[in-house]
mmCIF file of N, CA and C in Angstrom:
data_model
loop_
_atom_site.group_PDB
_atom_site.id
_atom_site.type_symbol
_atom_site.label_atom_id
_atom_site.label_comp_id
_atom_site.label_asym_id
_atom_site.label_seq_id
_atom_site.Cartn_x
_atom_site.Cartn_y
_atom_site.Cartn_z
ATOM 1 N N MET H 1 -14.664 -2.258 -3.061
ATOM 2 C CA MET H 1 -15.837 -2.904 -3.579
ATOM 3 C C MET H 1 -16.349 -3.876 -2.523
ATOM 4 N N ARG H 2 -17.622 -3.890 -2.313
ATOM 5 C CA ARG H 2 -18.229 -4.810 -1.354
ATOM 6 C C ARG H 2 -18.269 -6.205 -1.940
ATOM 7 N N SER H 3 -18.096 -7.172 -1.073
ATOM 8 C CA SER H 3 -18.148 -8.559 -1.497
ATOM 9 C C SER H 3 -19.605 -9.011 -1.532
ATOM 10 N N ARG H 4 -19.968 -9.658 -2.595
ATOM 11 C CA ARG H 4 -21.327 -10.184 -2.737
ATOM 12 C C ARG H 4 -21.252 -11.633 -3.158
ATOM 13 N N SER H 5 -22.250 -12.372 -2.768
ATOM 14 C CA SER H 5 -22.339 -13.757 -3.185
ATOM 15 C C SER H 5 -22.687 -13.821 -4.667
ATOM 16 N N THR H 6 -22.005 -14.707 -5.374
ATOM 17 C CA THR H 6 -22.326 -14.906 -6.793
ATOM 18 C C THR H 6 -23.179 -16.150 -6.984
ATOM 19 N N ASN H 7 -23.703 -16.696 -5.868
ATOM 20 C CA ASN H 7 -24.512 -17.910 -5.953
ATOM 21 C C ASN H 7 -25.932 -17.648 -6.425
ATOM 22 N N ARG H 8 -26.406 -16.428 -6.279
ATOM 23 C CA ARG H 8 -27.766 -16.116 -6.722
ATOM 24 C C ARG H 8 -27.849 -16.224 -8.234
ATOM 25 N N ALA H 9 -28.844 -16.888 -8.700
ATOM 26 C CA ALA H 9 -28.965 -17.153 -10.133
ATOM 27 C C ALA H 9 -29.186 -15.879 -10.951
ATOM 28 N N ALA H 10 -29.994 -14.962 -10.453
ATOM 29 C CA ALA H 10 -30.369 -13.811 -11.274
ATOM 30 C C ALA H 10 -30.064 -12.479 -10.590
ATOM 31 N N SER H 11 -29.017 -12.413 -9.782
ATOM 32 C CA SER H 11 -28.743 -11.150 -9.106
ATOM 33 C C SER H 11 -28.255 -10.103 -10.114
ATOM 34 N N ILE H 12 -28.629 -8.857 -9.863
ATOM 35 C CA ILE H 12 -28.228 -7.761 -10.741
ATOM 36 C C ILE H 12 -26.723 -7.567 -10.612
ATOM 37 N N GLY H 13 -26.026 -7.522 -11.709
ATOM 38 C CA GLY H 13 -24.597 -7.301 -11.721
ATOM 39 C C GLY H 13 -23.751 -8.542 -11.484
ATOM 40 N N ARG H 14 -24.385 -9.696 -11.424
ATOM 41 C CA ARG H 14 -23.666 -10.942 -11.153
ATOM 42 C C ARG H 14 -22.567 -11.192 -12.180
ATOM 43 N N ASP H 15 -22.895 -11.045 -13.439
ATOM 44 C CA ASP H 15 -21.915 -11.308 -14.494
ATOM 45 C C ASP H 15 -20.751 -10.317 -14.431
ATOM 46 N N ALA H 16 -21.048 -9.060 -14.131
ATOM 47 C CA ALA H 16 -19.991 -8.049 -14.025
ATOM 48 C C ALA H 16 -19.084 -8.346 -12.835
ATOM 49 N N LEU H 17 -19.644 -8.807 -11.734
ATOM 50 C CA LEU H 17 -18.858 -9.145 -10.552
ATOM 51 C C LEU H 17 -17.938 -10.328 -10.829
ATOM 52 N N ILE H 18 -18.438 -11.332 -11.489
ATOM 53 C CA ILE H 18 -17.625 -12.502 -11.830
ATOM 54 C C ILE H 18 -16.485 -12.096 -12.758
ATOM 55 N N ALA H 19 -16.769 -11.237 -13.724
ATOM 56 C CA ALA H 19 -15.728 -10.762 -14.651
ATOM 57 C C ALA H 19 -14.677 -9.933 -13.914
ATOM 58 N N ALA H 20 -15.105 -9.087 -12.984
ATOM 59 C CA ALA H 20 -14.172 -8.244 -12.236
ATOM 60 C C ALA H 20 -13.267 -9.088 -11.334
ATOM 61 N N LYS H 21 -13.797 -10.129 -10.737
ATOM 62 C CA LYS H 21 -12.994 -10.990 -9.868
ATOM 63 C C LYS H 21 -11.934 -11.753 -10.654
ATOM 64 N N ALA H 22 -12.160 -11.984 -11.928
ATOM 65 C CA ALA H 22 -11.203 -12.714 -12.754
ATOM 66 C C ALA H 22 -10.033 -11.833 -13.207
ATOM 67 N N GLU H 23 -10.189 -10.520 -13.162
ATOM 68 C CA GLU H 23 -9.152 -9.585 -13.593
ATOM 69 C C GLU H 23 -8.168 -9.297 -12.463
ATOM 70 N N PRO H 24 -6.894 -9.059 -12.796
ATOM 71 C CA PRO H 24 -5.929 -8.693 -11.744
ATOM 72 C C PRO H 24 -6.207 -7.288 -11.228
ATOM 73 N N LEU H 25 -5.848 -7.043 -9.962
ATOM 74 C CA LEU H 25 -6.032 -5.717 -9.373
ATOM 75 C C LEU H 25 -4.914 -4.799 -9.840
ATOM 76 N N LEU H 26 -5.271 -3.740 -10.556
ATOM 77 C CA LEU H 26 -4.301 -2.796 -11.090
ATOM 78 C C LEU H 26 -4.063 -1.638 -10.138
ATOM 79 N N ARG H 27 -4.900 -1.507 -9.122
ATOM 80 C CA ARG H 27 -4.802 -0.431 -8.125
ATOM 81 C C ARG H 27 -5.093 -1.035 -6.759
ATOM 82 N N ARG H 28 -4.157 -0.812 -5.805
ATOM 83 C CA ARG H 28 -4.339 -1.389 -4.472
ATOM 84 C C ARG H 28 -3.870 -0.440 -3.396
ATOM 85 N N LEU H 29 -4.443 -0.607 -2.225
ATOM 86 C CA LEU H 29 -4.024 0.139 -1.051
ATOM 87 C C LEU H 29 -2.835 -0.595 -0.433
ATOM 88 N N VAL H 30 -1.734 0.127 -0.240
ATOM 89 C CA VAL H 30 -0.538 -0.472 0.353
ATOM 90 C C VAL H 30 -0.117 0.318 1.581
ATOM 91 N N SER H 31 0.618 -0.340 2.440
ATOM 92 C CA SER H 31 1.191 0.270 3.632
ATOM 93 C C SER H 31 2.663 0.522 3.346
ATOM 94 N N LEU H 32 3.138 1.724 3.668
ATOM 95 C CA LEU H 32 4.541 2.065 3.458
ATOM 96 C C LEU H 32 5.150 2.532 4.766
ATOM 97 N N THR H 33 6.326 2.009 5.092
ATOM 98 C CA THR H 33 7.054 2.431 6.287
ATOM 99 C C THR H 33 8.400 2.988 5.854
ATOM 100 N N LEU H 34 8.804 4.078 6.468
ATOM 101 C CA LEU H 34 10.081 4.696 6.136
ATOM 102 C C LEU H 34 11.229 3.937 6.784
ATOM 103 N N GLU H 35 12.368 3.883 6.085
ATOM 104 C CA GLU H 35 13.558 3.269 6.660
ATOM 105 C C GLU H 35 14.191 4.186 7.703
ATOM 106 N N ASP H 36 14.088 5.490 7.497
ATOM 107 C CA ASP H 36 14.618 6.489 8.427
ATOM 108 C C ASP H 36 13.534 6.821 9.453
ATOM 109 N N PRO H 37 13.801 6.674 10.760
ATOM 110 C CA PRO H 37 12.769 6.916 11.764
ATOM 111 C C PRO H 37 12.466 8.392 12.044
ATOM 112 N N GLU H 38 13.283 9.316 11.546
ATOM 113 C CA GLU H 38 13.132 10.726 11.887
ATOM 114 C C GLU H 38 12.021 11.478 11.140
ATOM 115 N N PRO H 39 11.942 11.403 9.804
ATOM 116 C CA PRO H 39 10.954 12.232 9.097
ATOM 117 C C PRO H 39 9.508 11.864 9.455
ATOM 118 N N LEU H 40 8.648 12.864 9.407
ATOM 119 C CA LEU H 40 7.216 12.654 9.611
ATOM 120 C C LEU H 40 6.493 12.849 8.285
ATOM 121 N N LEU H 41 5.510 12.018 8.051
ATOM 122 C CA LEU H 41 4.694 12.128 6.840
ATOM 123 C C LEU H 41 3.366 12.778 7.192
ATOM 124 N N TRP H 42 2.764 13.444 6.220
ATOM 125 C CA TRP H 42 1.509 14.170 6.458
ATOM 126 C C TRP H 42 0.347 13.638 5.644
ATOM 127 N N GLY H 43 0.635 12.936 4.576
ATOM 128 C CA GLY H 43 -0.398 12.503 3.633
ATOM 129 C C GLY H 43 -0.353 13.398 2.414
ATOM 130 N N GLY H 44 -0.567 12.822 1.253
ATOM 131 C CA GLY H 44 -0.508 13.574 0.008
ATOM 132 C C GLY H 44 0.837 13.487 -0.688
ATOM 133 N N GLU H 45 1.839 12.880 -0.036
ATOM 134 C CA GLU H 45 3.151 12.740 -0.654
ATOM 135 C C GLU H 45 3.102 11.719 -1.789
ATOM 136 N N ALA H 46 3.967 11.912 -2.778
ATOM 137 C CA ALA H 46 4.041 10.996 -3.921
ATOM 138 C C ALA H 46 4.733 9.705 -3.519
ATOM 139 N N ILE H 47 4.229 8.586 -4.053
ATOM 140 C CA ILE H 47 4.852 7.277 -3.885
ATOM 141 C C ILE H 47 5.581 6.974 -5.186
ATOM 142 N N LEU H 48 6.870 6.623 -5.084
ATOM 143 C CA LEU H 48 7.667 6.304 -6.259
ATOM 144 C C LEU H 48 8.152 4.867 -6.185
ATOM 145 N N ARG H 49 8.112 4.192 -7.316
ATOM 146 C CA ARG H 49 8.681 2.841 -7.430
ATOM 147 C C ARG H 49 9.738 2.906 -8.512
ATOM 148 N N ASP H 50 10.949 2.576 -8.157
ATOM 149 C CA ASP H 50 12.081 2.641 -9.085
ATOM 150 C C ASP H 50 12.181 4.021 -9.742
ATOM 151 N N GLY H 51 11.901 5.056 -8.958
ATOM 152 C CA GLY H 51 12.045 6.432 -9.416
ATOM 153 C C GLY H 51 10.870 7.012 -10.184
ATOM 154 N N LYS H 52 9.824 6.218 -10.411
ATOM 155 C CA LYS H 52 8.660 6.694 -11.165
ATOM 156 C C LYS H 52 7.439 6.795 -10.256
ATOM 157 N N PRO H 53 6.663 7.891 -10.368
ATOM 158 C CA PRO H 53 5.468 8.030 -9.519
ATOM 159 C C PRO H 53 4.397 7.006 -9.885
ATOM 160 N N ILE H 54 3.863 6.355 -8.855
ATOM 161 C CA ILE H 54 2.820 5.346 -9.075
ATOM 162 C C ILE H 54 1.599 5.567 -8.193
ATOM 163 N N GLY H 55 1.615 6.618 -7.381
ATOM 164 C CA GLY H 55 0.481 6.890 -6.506
ATOM 165 C C GLY H 55 0.838 7.947 -5.493
ATOM 166 N N ASP H 56 -0.040 8.113 -4.507
ATOM 167 C CA ASP H 56 0.238 9.067 -3.433
ATOM 168 C C ASP H 56 -0.378 8.579 -2.134
ATOM 169 N N LEU H 57 0.172 9.087 -1.034
ATOM 170 C CA LEU H 57 -0.324 8.696 0.285
ATOM 171 C C LEU H 57 -1.672 9.347 0.547
ATOM 172 N N THR H 58 -2.593 8.573 1.072
ATOM 173 C CA THR H 58 -3.904 9.113 1.440
ATOM 174 C C THR H 58 -3.943 9.491 2.912
ATOM 175 N N SER H 59 -3.102 8.835 3.713
ATOM 176 C CA SER H 59 -3.024 9.149 5.135
ATOM 177 C C SER H 59 -1.658 8.731 5.660
ATOM 178 N N ALA H 60 -1.256 9.348 6.759
ATOM 179 C CA ALA H 60 0.053 9.034 7.341
ATOM 180 C C ALA H 60 0.055 9.402 8.821
ATOM 181 N N ALA H 61 0.940 8.755 9.562
ATOM 182 C CA ALA H 61 1.104 9.027 10.993
ATOM 183 C C ALA H 61 2.408 8.398 11.441
ATOM 184 N N TYR H 62 2.788 8.683 12.682
ATOM 185 C CA TYR H 62 3.979 8.055 13.235
ATOM 186 C C TYR H 62 3.561 6.784 13.959
ATOM 187 N N GLY H 63 4.225 5.677 13.662
ATOM 188 C CA GLY H 63 3.927 4.401 14.303
ATOM 189 C C GLY H 63 4.831 4.192 15.505
ATOM 190 N N HIS H 64 4.345 4.519 16.678
ATOM 191 C CA HIS H 64 5.167 4.422 17.885
ATOM 192 C C HIS H 64 5.590 2.988 18.188
ATOM 193 N N THR H 65 4.768 2.017 17.853
ATOM 194 C CA THR H 65 5.128 0.630 18.151
ATOM 195 C C THR H 65 6.193 0.087 17.210
ATOM 196 N N ILE H 66 6.370 0.691 16.045
ATOM 197 C CA ILE H 66 7.422 0.231 15.129
ATOM 198 C C ILE H 66 8.538 1.264 14.982
ATOM 199 N N GLY H 67 8.357 2.456 15.511
ATOM 200 C CA GLY H 67 9.417 3.446 15.561
ATOM 201 C C GLY H 67 9.724 4.184 14.280
ATOM 202 N N THR H 68 8.755 4.340 13.413
ATOM 203 C CA THR H 68 8.955 5.081 12.168
ATOM 204 C C THR H 68 7.611 5.560 11.625
ATOM 205 N N ALA H 69 7.660 6.424 10.627
ATOM 206 C CA ALA H 69 6.430 6.931 10.011
ATOM 207 C C ALA H 69 5.811 5.857 9.122
ATOM 208 N N ILE H 70 4.486 5.838 9.107
ATOM 209 C CA ILE H 70 3.722 4.878 8.312
ATOM 210 C C ILE H 70 2.770 5.659 7.424
ATOM 211 N N GLY H 71 2.631 5.233 6.184
ATOM 212 C CA GLY H 71 1.671 5.853 5.278
ATOM 213 C C GLY H 71 0.838 4.799 4.582
ATOM 214 N N LEU H 72 -0.389 5.165 4.255
ATOM 215 C CA LEU H 72 -1.258 4.324 3.441
ATOM 216 C C LEU H 72 -1.516 5.066 2.149
ATOM 217 N N GLY H 73 -1.456 4.351 1.052
ATOM 218 C CA GLY H 73 -1.702 5.006 -0.222
ATOM 219 C C GLY H 73 -2.062 4.004 -1.298
ATOM 220 N N TYR H 74 -2.713 4.509 -2.331
ATOM 221 C CA TYR H 74 -3.078 3.679 -3.476
ATOM 222 C C TYR H 74 -1.979 3.746 -4.521
ATOM 223 N N VAL H 75 -1.569 2.575 -5.009
ATOM 224 C CA VAL H 75 -0.593 2.510 -6.083
ATOM 225 C C VAL H 75 -1.247 1.890 -7.309
ATOM 226 N N LYS H 76 -0.800 2.324 -8.473
ATOM 227 C CA LYS H 76 -1.363 1.842 -9.733
ATOM 228 C C LYS H 76 -0.273 1.190 -10.560
ATOM 229 N N ARG H 77 -0.673 0.178 -11.299
ATOM 230 C CA ARG H 77 0.237 -0.507 -12.226
ATOM 231 C C ARG H 77 -0.520 -0.744 -13.524
ATOM 232 N N ALA H 78 0.025 -0.287 -14.625
ATOM 233 C CA ALA H 78 -0.657 -0.399 -15.909
ATOM 234 C C ALA H 78 -0.421 -1.741 -16.593
ATOM 235 N N ASP H 79 0.691 -2.401 -16.275
ATOM 236 C CA ASP H 79 1.070 -3.601 -17.025
ATOM 237 C C ASP H 79 0.895 -4.914 -16.265
ATOM 238 N N GLY H 80 0.103 -4.939 -15.231
ATOM 239 C CA GLY H 80 -0.115 -6.187 -14.500
ATOM 240 C C GLY H 80 -0.690 -5.927 -13.123
ATOM 241 N N ALA H 81 -0.730 -7.002 -12.354
ATOM 242 C CA ALA H 81 -1.349 -6.936 -11.034
ATOM 243 C C ALA H 81 -0.400 -6.327 -10.003
ATOM 244 N N VAL H 82 -0.976 -5.557 -9.086
ATOM 245 C CA VAL H 82 -0.241 -5.080 -7.915
ATOM 246 C C VAL H 82 -0.347 -6.194 -6.883
ATOM 247 N N ASP H 83 0.738 -6.950 -6.726
ATOM 248 C CA ASP H 83 0.738 -8.061 -5.781
ATOM 249 C C ASP H 83 2.015 -8.015 -4.939
ATOM 250 N N ALA H 84 2.136 -8.931 -4.007
ATOM 251 C CA ALA H 84 3.284 -8.937 -3.090
ATOM 252 C C ALA H 84 4.602 -9.091 -3.841
ATOM 253 N N ALA H 85 4.636 -9.913 -4.869
ATOM 254 C CA ALA H 85 5.869 -10.112 -5.634
ATOM 255 C C ALA H 85 6.309 -8.823 -6.317
ATOM 256 N N TRP H 86 5.356 -8.080 -6.867
ATOM 257 C CA TRP H 86 5.665 -6.808 -7.531
ATOM 258 C C TRP H 86 6.179 -5.792 -6.520
ATOM 259 N N LEU H 87 5.584 -5.775 -5.336
ATOM 260 C CA LEU H 87 6.033 -4.850 -4.299
ATOM 261 C C LEU H 87 7.447 -5.195 -3.827
ATOM 262 N N GLU H 88 7.736 -6.460 -3.644
ATOM 263 C CA GLU H 88 9.061 -6.876 -3.173
ATOM 264 C C GLU H 88 10.149 -6.630 -4.211
ATOM 265 N N ALA H 89 9.791 -6.666 -5.493
ATOM 266 C CA ALA H 89 10.776 -6.502 -6.562
ATOM 267 C C ALA H 89 11.175 -5.049 -6.794
ATOM 268 N N GLY H 90 10.390 -4.115 -6.289
ATOM 269 C CA GLY H 90 10.657 -2.701 -6.554
ATOM 270 C C GLY H 90 11.381 -1.989 -5.429
ATOM 271 N N ARG H 91 11.926 -0.822 -5.761
ATOM 272 C CA ARG H 91 12.570 0.069 -4.788
ATOM 273 C C ARG H 91 11.619 1.239 -4.584
ATOM 274 N N PHE H 92 11.114 1.401 -3.369
ATOM 275 C CA PHE H 92 10.100 2.414 -3.087
ATOM 276 C C PHE H 92 10.683 3.613 -2.359
ATOM 277 N N GLU H 93 10.131 4.782 -2.697
ATOM 278 C CA GLU H 93 10.501 6.030 -2.051
ATOM 279 C C GLU H 93 9.245 6.873 -1.876
ATOM 280 N N ILE H 94 9.294 7.743 -0.877
ATOM 281 C CA ILE H 94 8.248 8.735 -0.647
ATOM 282 C C ILE H 94 8.882 10.094 -0.894
ATOM 283 N N ASP H 95 8.229 10.914 -1.706
ATOM 284 C CA ASP H 95 8.729 12.261 -1.986
ATOM 285 C C ASP H 95 8.123 13.220 -0.962
ATOM 286 N N LEU H 96 8.948 13.614 0.001
ATOM 287 C CA LEU H 96 8.511 14.536 1.049
ATOM 288 C C LEU H 96 9.124 15.901 0.769
ATOM 289 N N ALA H 97 8.349 16.795 0.180
ATOM 290 C CA ALA H 97 8.777 18.162 -0.128
ATOM 291 C C ALA H 97 10.081 18.184 -0.918
ATOM 292 N N GLY H 98 10.183 17.305 -1.921
ATOM 293 C CA GLY H 98 11.365 17.276 -2.773
ATOM 294 C C GLY H 98 12.472 16.365 -2.292
ATOM 295 N N THR H 99 12.362 15.822 -1.097
ATOM 296 C CA THR H 99 13.352 14.890 -0.567
ATOM 297 C C THR H 99 12.808 13.473 -0.702
ATOM 298 N N ARG H 100 13.574 12.613 -1.335
ATOM 299 C CA ARG H 100 13.135 11.230 -1.509
ATOM 300 C C ARG H 100 13.609 10.378 -0.335
ATOM 301 N N LEU H 101 12.646 9.753 0.320
ATOM 302 C CA LEU H 101 12.919 8.930 1.498
ATOM 303 C C LEU H 101 12.679 7.463 1.161
ATOM 304 N N LYS H 102 13.625 6.595 1.476
ATOM 305 C CA LYS H 102 13.483 5.167 1.218
ATOM 306 C C LYS H 102 12.356 4.599 2.068
ATOM 307 N N ALA H 103 11.566 3.722 1.440
ATOM 308 C CA ALA H 103 10.423 3.137 2.138
ATOM 309 C C ALA H 103 10.271 1.669 1.774
ATOM 310 N N LYS H 104 9.563 0.959 2.623
ATOM 311 C CA LYS H 104 9.221 -0.433 2.362
ATOM 312 C C LYS H 104 7.711 -0.511 2.172
ATOM 313 N N ALA H 105 7.290 -1.161 1.085
ATOM 314 C CA ALA H 105 5.866 -1.286 0.782
ATOM 315 C C ALA H 105 5.379 -2.694 1.091
ATOM 316 N N SER H 106 4.132 -2.774 1.552
ATOM 317 C CA SER H 106 3.549 -4.066 1.904
ATOM 318 C C SER H 106 2.037 -4.024 1.730
ATOM 319 N N LEU H 107 1.463 -5.174 1.449
ATOM 320 C CA LEU H 107 0.002 -5.285 1.392
ATOM 321 C C LEU H 107 -0.581 -5.485 2.785
ATOM 322 N N ARG H 108 0.269 -5.752 3.746
ATOM 323 C CA ARG H 108 -0.162 -5.944 5.132
ATOM 324 C C ARG H 108 0.220 -4.728 5.953
ATOM 325 N N CYS H 109 -0.463 -4.531 7.051
ATOM 326 C CA CYS H 109 -0.144 -3.387 7.906
ATOM 327 C C CYS H 109 1.140 -3.654 8.693
ATOM 328 N N ALA H 110 1.831 -2.575 9.034
ATOM 329 C CA ALA H 110 3.044 -2.688 9.841
ATOM 330 C C ALA H 110 2.650 -3.143 11.244
ATOM 331 N N TYR H 111 3.397 -4.092 11.779
ATOM 332 C CA TYR H 111 2.977 -4.695 13.041
ATOM 333 C C TYR H 111 4.185 -5.274 13.753
ATOM 334 N N ASP H 112 4.222 -5.132 15.047
ATOM 335 C CA ASP H 112 5.263 -5.700 15.905
ATOM 336 C C ASP H 112 4.570 -6.711 16.816
ATOM 337 N N PRO H 113 4.394 -7.950 16.355
ATOM 338 C CA PRO H 113 3.580 -8.917 17.105
ATOM 339 C C PRO H 113 4.127 -9.275 18.478
ATOM 340 N N SER H 114 5.439 -9.206 18.678
ATOM 341 C CA SER H 114 5.996 -9.564 19.981
ATOM 342 C C SER H 114 6.047 -8.399 20.942
ATOM 343 N N GLY H 115 5.822 -7.173 20.426
ATOM 344 C CA GLY H 115 5.896 -5.989 21.260
ATOM 345 C C GLY H 115 7.324 -5.638 21.623
ATOM 346 N N ALA H 116 8.300 -6.149 20.878
ATOM 347 C CA ALA H 116 9.713 -5.943 21.175
ATOM 348 C C ALA H 116 10.099 -4.474 21.164
ATOM 349 N N ARG H 117 9.535 -3.693 20.268
ATOM 350 C CA ARG H 117 9.854 -2.270 20.169
ATOM 351 C C ARG H 117 9.444 -1.536 21.441
ATOM 352 N N ILE H 118 8.284 -1.838 21.977
ATOM 353 C CA ILE H 118 7.788 -1.160 23.168
ATOM 354 C C ILE H 118 8.533 -1.625 24.417
ATOM 355 N N LYS H 119 8.787 -2.924 24.503
ATOM 356 C CA LYS H 119 9.440 -3.498 25.675
ATOM 357 C C LYS H 119 10.914 -3.103 25.794
ATOM 358 N N GLY H 120 11.501 -2.707 24.645
ATOM 359 C CA GLY H 120 12.892 -2.253 24.646
ATOM 360 C C GLY H 120 13.815 -3.341 24.523
#
């Protein structure tokens, strides 16, 4: 959703935008990195939290700077907000052709700020 100013007195959709901002996000784009550096992801794989499907990967690639596969996908939660605390509390897996691979989920992108992985 595009961000719009709510300062305009009579903008179309102003009230709906204010109401939407007050609600928790039930669906969010998350970054997932595999714990095992060997498997490659293709996109379209199921995302599981505590053994239950909650979304699927929309895109994936190998992250050479972090040394493992990275996927982006939308996850859904019916009973509350998808936030960092909810992500940290769960056990995440990616279902790759019937094989469940342990993964770490984050609202931030995978990043090696010091370049330690590349420098060796």
